[in-house]
Short mmCIF file of C-alpha atoms in Angstrom, two decimals:
data_model
loop_
_atom_site.label_atom_id
_atom_site.label_comp_id
_atom_site.label_asym_id
_atom_site.label_seq_id
_atom_site.Cartn_x
_atom_site.Cartn_y
_atom_site.Cartn_z
CA MET A 399 122.16 95.42 112.44
CA ALA A 400 124.75 95.22 109.65
CA ARG A 401 124.71 91.42 109.35
CA HIS A 402 121.68 89.31 108.62
CA PRO A 403 120.59 86.98 111.40
CA ASN A 404 121.21 83.29 110.75
CA LYS A 405 118.44 80.69 110.40
CA ARG A 406 118.59 79.69 114.05
CA GLN A 407 118.12 83.31 115.10
CA LEU A 408 115.28 83.76 112.61
CA LEU A 409 113.56 80.64 113.95
CA GLN A 410 113.90 82.06 117.46
CA TRP A 411 112.31 85.27 116.21
CA LEU A 412 109.43 83.29 114.69
CA ASP A 413 108.90 81.70 118.09
CA GLY A 414 108.39 85.13 119.60
CA GLU A 415 111.89 85.39 121.02
CA ALA A 416 114.82 87.54 119.90
CA ASP A 417 112.76 90.72 119.83
CA GLU A 418 115.99 92.63 119.28
CA LEU A 419 115.74 91.46 115.67
CA ASP A 420 112.39 93.22 115.14
CA GLU A 421 113.85 96.33 113.57
CA HIS A 422 115.99 94.41 111.10
CA VAL A 423 113.40 91.80 110.20
CA ASP A 424 110.69 94.43 109.75
CA THR A 425 112.57 96.10 106.91
CA CYS A 426 114.77 93.40 105.36
CA GLU A 427 113.50 91.82 102.15
CA ARG A 428 116.17 89.12 102.27
CA CYS A 429 115.27 87.99 105.77
CA ALA A 430 111.58 88.07 104.85
CA ARG A 431 112.35 85.65 102.00
CA THR A 432 114.44 83.43 104.28
CA LEU A 433 111.62 83.34 106.81
CA GLU A 434 109.10 82.43 104.12
CA GLY A 435 111.32 79.47 103.26
CA LEU A 436 111.53 78.41 106.88
CA GLU A 437 107.85 78.65 107.73
CA SER A 438 104.74 77.76 105.81
CA PRO A 439 102.06 76.66 108.27
CA GLU A 440 99.12 74.98 106.62
CA ALA A 441 96.55 75.74 109.30
CA ASP A 442 93.47 77.56 108.07
CA LEU A 443 93.05 80.35 110.59
CA ARG A 444 90.08 82.00 108.92
CA PRO A 445 87.24 80.05 110.62
CA ALA A 446 88.71 80.57 114.07
CA LEU A 447 89.33 84.27 113.47
CA LEU A 448 85.87 84.78 111.98
CA SER A 449 84.30 83.15 115.00
CA LEU A 450 86.42 85.04 117.50
CA LEU A 451 85.94 88.44 115.89
CA ALA A 452 82.31 87.99 114.85
CA PRO A 453 80.30 91.22 115.02
CA PRO A 454 77.12 91.15 117.14
CA ASP A 455 73.99 90.29 115.11
CA ASP A 456 72.44 93.70 115.59
CA LEU A 457 75.62 95.70 115.02
CA GLU A 458 74.49 97.32 111.77
CA GLN A 459 71.24 98.52 113.31
CA ARG A 460 73.00 99.81 116.42
CA ILE A 461 75.64 101.66 114.44
CA ASN A 462 73.01 103.18 112.16
CA ASP A 463 71.05 104.35 115.22
CA ARG A 464 74.15 105.78 116.88
CA ILE A 465 75.26 107.57 113.74
CA ALA A 466 71.79 109.00 113.22
CA ALA A 467 71.77 110.29 116.82
CA ARG A 468 75.25 111.77 116.38
CA VAL A 469 74.29 113.54 113.16
CA GLN A 470 71.13 114.88 114.85
CA ASP A 471 73.27 116.10 117.78
CA ARG A 472 75.42 118.01 115.32
CA ARG A 473 72.38 119.59 113.71
CA ASP A 474 71.06 120.60 117.15
CA MET A 475 74.48 121.95 118.10
CA ALA A 476 74.69 123.97 114.88
CA LEU A 477 71.21 125.41 115.43
CA PHE A 478 71.90 126.24 119.09
CA SER A 479 75.25 127.79 118.25
CA SER A 480 73.74 129.93 115.53
CA LEU A 481 71.02 131.14 117.95
CA LEU A 482 73.68 132.09 120.51
CA GLY A 483 75.93 133.58 117.89
CA VAL A 484 78.88 131.37 118.82
CA SER A 485 80.77 128.87 116.71
CA VAL A 486 79.86 125.20 116.66
CA GLU A 487 83.26 124.44 118.20
CA THR A 488 82.48 126.79 121.10
CA GLY A 489 79.12 125.11 121.57
CA ARG A 490 80.82 121.74 121.61
CA VAL A 491 83.39 122.80 124.24
CA VAL A 492 80.60 124.11 126.46
CA PHE A 493 78.11 121.29 126.11
CA GLU A 494 79.87 118.06 125.22
CA PRO A 495 81.02 115.74 128.02
CA ARG A 496 84.72 115.45 128.79
CA GLY A 497 86.61 113.11 126.53
CA ARG A 498 84.04 113.04 123.78
CA THR A 499 85.54 113.74 120.41
CA ALA A 500 84.09 115.04 117.20
CA MET B 152 73.14 107.77 86.59
CA THR B 153 72.99 110.22 89.50
CA GLU B 154 75.70 110.56 92.13
CA PRO B 155 74.79 109.03 95.50
CA THR B 156 73.78 111.55 98.14
CA PRO B 157 75.94 111.85 101.28
CA ALA B 158 73.30 109.92 103.21
CA GLU B 159 73.41 107.13 100.63
CA GLN B 160 77.22 107.10 100.78
CA LEU B 161 77.06 106.70 104.54
CA GLU B 162 74.52 103.90 104.26
CA GLU B 163 76.74 102.12 101.77
CA LEU B 164 79.84 102.43 103.96
CA VAL B 165 77.94 100.83 106.81
CA ARG B 166 76.26 98.17 104.70
CA GLU B 167 79.32 97.10 102.72
CA HIS B 168 82.16 97.53 105.18
CA LEU B 169 80.91 97.53 108.77
CA ASP B 170 81.74 93.88 109.48
CA ALA B 171 85.34 94.24 108.24
CA VAL B 172 85.71 97.52 110.12
CA TYR B 173 84.45 95.92 113.32
CA ARG B 174 86.77 92.90 112.97
CA VAL B 175 89.85 95.09 112.53
CA ALA B 176 88.75 97.32 115.42
CA PHE B 177 88.04 94.35 117.69
CA SER B 178 91.32 92.65 116.81
CA VAL B 179 93.20 95.75 117.98
CA VAL B 180 91.21 96.87 121.04
CA ARG B 181 90.01 93.39 122.15
CA ASP B 182 86.87 94.78 123.75
CA SER B 183 83.52 94.57 121.97
CA ALA B 184 82.04 97.85 123.29
CA LEU B 185 85.22 99.73 122.47
CA ALA B 186 85.36 98.09 119.04
CA GLU B 187 81.85 99.36 118.38
CA ASP B 188 82.90 102.91 119.31
CA VAL B 189 85.92 102.62 117.02
CA ALA B 190 83.80 101.27 114.17
CA GLN B 191 81.38 104.18 114.46
CA ASP B 192 84.18 106.76 114.64
CA ALA B 193 86.09 105.24 111.73
CA ILE B 194 83.03 105.14 109.48
CA LEU B 195 82.10 108.72 110.32
CA LYS B 196 85.68 109.89 109.73
CA ALA B 197 85.78 108.12 106.38
CA TRP B 198 82.38 109.49 105.39
CA LYS B 199 83.44 113.06 106.20
CA ALA B 200 86.72 112.57 104.33
CA LEU B 201 85.13 110.93 101.28
CA PRO B 202 85.36 114.12 99.18
CA THR B 203 89.15 114.01 99.66
CA PHE B 204 89.48 110.31 98.82
CA ARG B 205 91.45 110.24 95.59
CA GLY B 206 91.08 106.58 94.77
CA GLU B 207 94.83 105.86 94.92
CA SER B 208 94.02 102.77 96.94
CA SER B 209 90.79 100.83 97.17
CA LEU B 210 88.05 102.33 99.30
CA ARG B 211 88.25 99.29 101.56
CA SER B 212 92.03 99.66 102.13
CA TRP B 213 91.56 103.32 102.88
CA LEU B 214 88.69 102.70 105.28
CA LEU B 215 90.53 99.89 107.09
CA ARG B 216 93.57 102.13 107.43
CA ILE B 217 91.38 104.75 109.10
CA THR B 218 89.94 101.99 111.29
CA HIS B 219 93.35 100.66 112.35
CA ASN B 220 94.62 104.16 113.17
CA THR B 221 91.44 105.02 115.07
CA ALA B 222 91.68 101.77 117.05
CA ILE B 223 95.32 102.38 117.95
CA SER B 224 94.67 105.95 119.09
CA THR B 225 91.58 104.86 121.04
CA LEU B 226 93.58 102.16 122.79
CA ARG B 227 96.36 104.62 123.65
CA ARG B 228 93.85 107.12 124.99
CA ARG B 229 92.16 104.41 127.06
CA ARG B 230 95.48 103.33 128.53
CA GLU B 231 96.31 106.93 129.40
CA GLU B 232 92.92 107.33 131.08
CA TYR B 233 93.52 104.29 133.24
CA ARG B 234 96.84 105.80 134.29
CA ASP B 235 95.04 108.92 135.48
CA PRO B 236 93.64 108.19 138.97
CA ASP B 237 91.02 110.94 138.56
CA LEU B 238 89.43 108.99 135.75
CA LEU B 239 89.25 105.69 137.61
CA PRO B 240 85.79 104.53 138.63
CA GLU B 241 85.26 104.77 142.39
CA HIS B 242 86.01 101.67 144.47
CA GLU B 243 87.66 99.95 141.55
CA GLN B 244 91.22 98.87 141.17
CA LEU B 245 93.30 99.85 138.19
CA ILE B 246 92.28 97.53 135.41
CA THR B 247 93.28 97.61 131.81
CA THR B 248 90.93 96.91 128.95
CA GLU B 249 92.78 93.68 128.32
CA LYS B 250 92.42 92.57 131.93
CA LYS B 251 88.67 93.25 131.82
CA VAL B 252 88.38 91.03 128.78
CA VAL B 253 90.33 88.30 130.50
CA ASP B 254 88.09 88.54 133.54
CA THR B 255 84.80 88.51 131.70
CA MET B 256 85.47 85.98 128.98
CA SER B 257 86.47 82.41 129.12
CA MET B 258 89.71 82.78 127.24
CA ASN B 259 90.83 79.78 125.31
CA ALA B 260 94.20 79.08 123.82
CA PHE B 261 93.43 80.66 120.47
CA GLU B 262 92.15 83.85 122.02
CA GLU B 263 95.17 83.99 124.29
CA ALA B 264 97.45 83.49 121.32
CA LEU B 265 95.76 86.33 119.43
CA GLU B 266 95.98 88.47 122.54
CA SER B 267 99.70 87.75 122.82
CA LEU B 268 100.39 89.36 119.45
CA ASP B 269 101.20 93.03 119.17
CA GLU B 270 98.45 95.29 117.78
CA LEU B 271 100.07 95.66 114.37
CA SER B 272 100.40 91.90 113.96
CA ARG B 273 96.76 91.40 114.94
CA SER B 274 95.63 93.83 112.25
CA ILE B 275 97.94 92.25 109.68
CA VAL B 276 96.67 88.74 110.35
CA VAL B 277 93.03 89.83 110.18
CA LEU B 278 93.52 91.80 106.96
CA ARG B 279 95.28 88.84 105.34
CA GLU B 280 93.47 85.79 106.71
CA VAL B 281 89.96 87.18 107.08
CA GLU B 282 89.70 90.05 104.63
CA GLY B 283 91.92 88.36 102.04
CA MET B 284 93.98 91.44 101.25
CA ALA B 285 97.23 91.19 99.29
CA TYR B 286 100.53 91.89 101.04
CA ASP B 287 101.09 95.15 99.18
CA GLU B 288 97.53 96.23 99.92
CA ILE B 289 98.10 95.59 103.64
CA SER B 290 101.44 97.39 103.50
CA GLU B 291 99.71 100.40 102.01
CA ALA B 292 96.70 100.25 104.31
CA LEU B 293 98.78 100.09 107.48
CA ASP B 294 101.62 102.25 106.17
CA VAL B 295 104.34 99.71 107.02
CA PRO B 296 107.09 98.20 104.82
CA LEU B 297 106.30 95.05 102.87
CA PRO B 298 108.79 92.89 104.82
CA THR B 299 107.01 93.91 108.02
CA VAL B 300 103.75 92.55 106.65
CA LYS B 301 105.34 89.28 105.54
CA THR B 302 107.38 88.58 108.62
CA ARG B 303 104.78 89.66 111.19
CA LEU B 304 102.25 87.51 109.38
CA LEU B 305 104.54 84.50 109.46
CA ARG B 306 105.16 84.89 113.16
CA ALA B 307 101.49 85.50 113.89
CA ARG B 308 100.45 82.47 111.84
CA ARG B 309 102.94 80.31 113.67
CA THR B 310 101.67 81.47 117.05
CA LEU B 311 98.01 81.09 116.10
CA ALA B 312 98.43 77.76 114.33
CA ALA B 313 100.12 76.31 117.41
CA ALA B 314 97.14 77.40 119.49
CA LEU B 315 94.51 76.29 117.02
CA GLU B 316 94.60 72.75 118.33
CA GLY B 317 92.99 73.96 121.52
CA TRP B 318 90.46 76.21 119.83
CA ARG B 319 86.79 75.27 119.72
CA PRO B 320 84.23 77.62 118.15
#
């Protein structure tokens, strides 16, 4: 878009409309400044977001356990692969379930 | 002072950054089990790549960038899987991750508003409002232009603030 959208169009974009302006607004410093002048909501979103996205209480323990198991798997895979004389990648292709990534 | 061992580095990544990693992951994928998978993958990727981390950005920005990218690729892969009939569970209809969340949680207005945002905007709002990152830090972490950060944040804040009235923790 060669021309900058006017304030009415920018307000429409803020309201989730006028998606055709996305490309321009995403890269235009001037429109970003205009939008900052148009909109300055005071609401504190942090408490709501923290509550909504709160990790489970035992997340750290679970992740530590899962990572430990994964690292152990890799050690086992490396040992098994070396015994068979194939690469770890070959061992992984043969033994790991479909869709599982390294 | 001795350098931390790899095991100690991994422990520190988990201890110091897991909550932020999980929040970014959950904001993108909107499914707690999937967010946990993403958090684990992102931390392991970062740990393995630590020797190549050059300190041009903060460790947290770098880790959250890995998390955002991992979450986006996980979500894409999940959507592709649900498009493949061979990968559908037997006797189940085609359901997206988002639909599952809607079905199993009592969605309130704030959650719906967050859900209505695109994935990039969700990450931006979490990095700014929850993690307190500066605009340029977010721009660098997510590899998007600075105006994108500012304008997506404004629109996201407007959407979320309007819904906040109906939100109850």
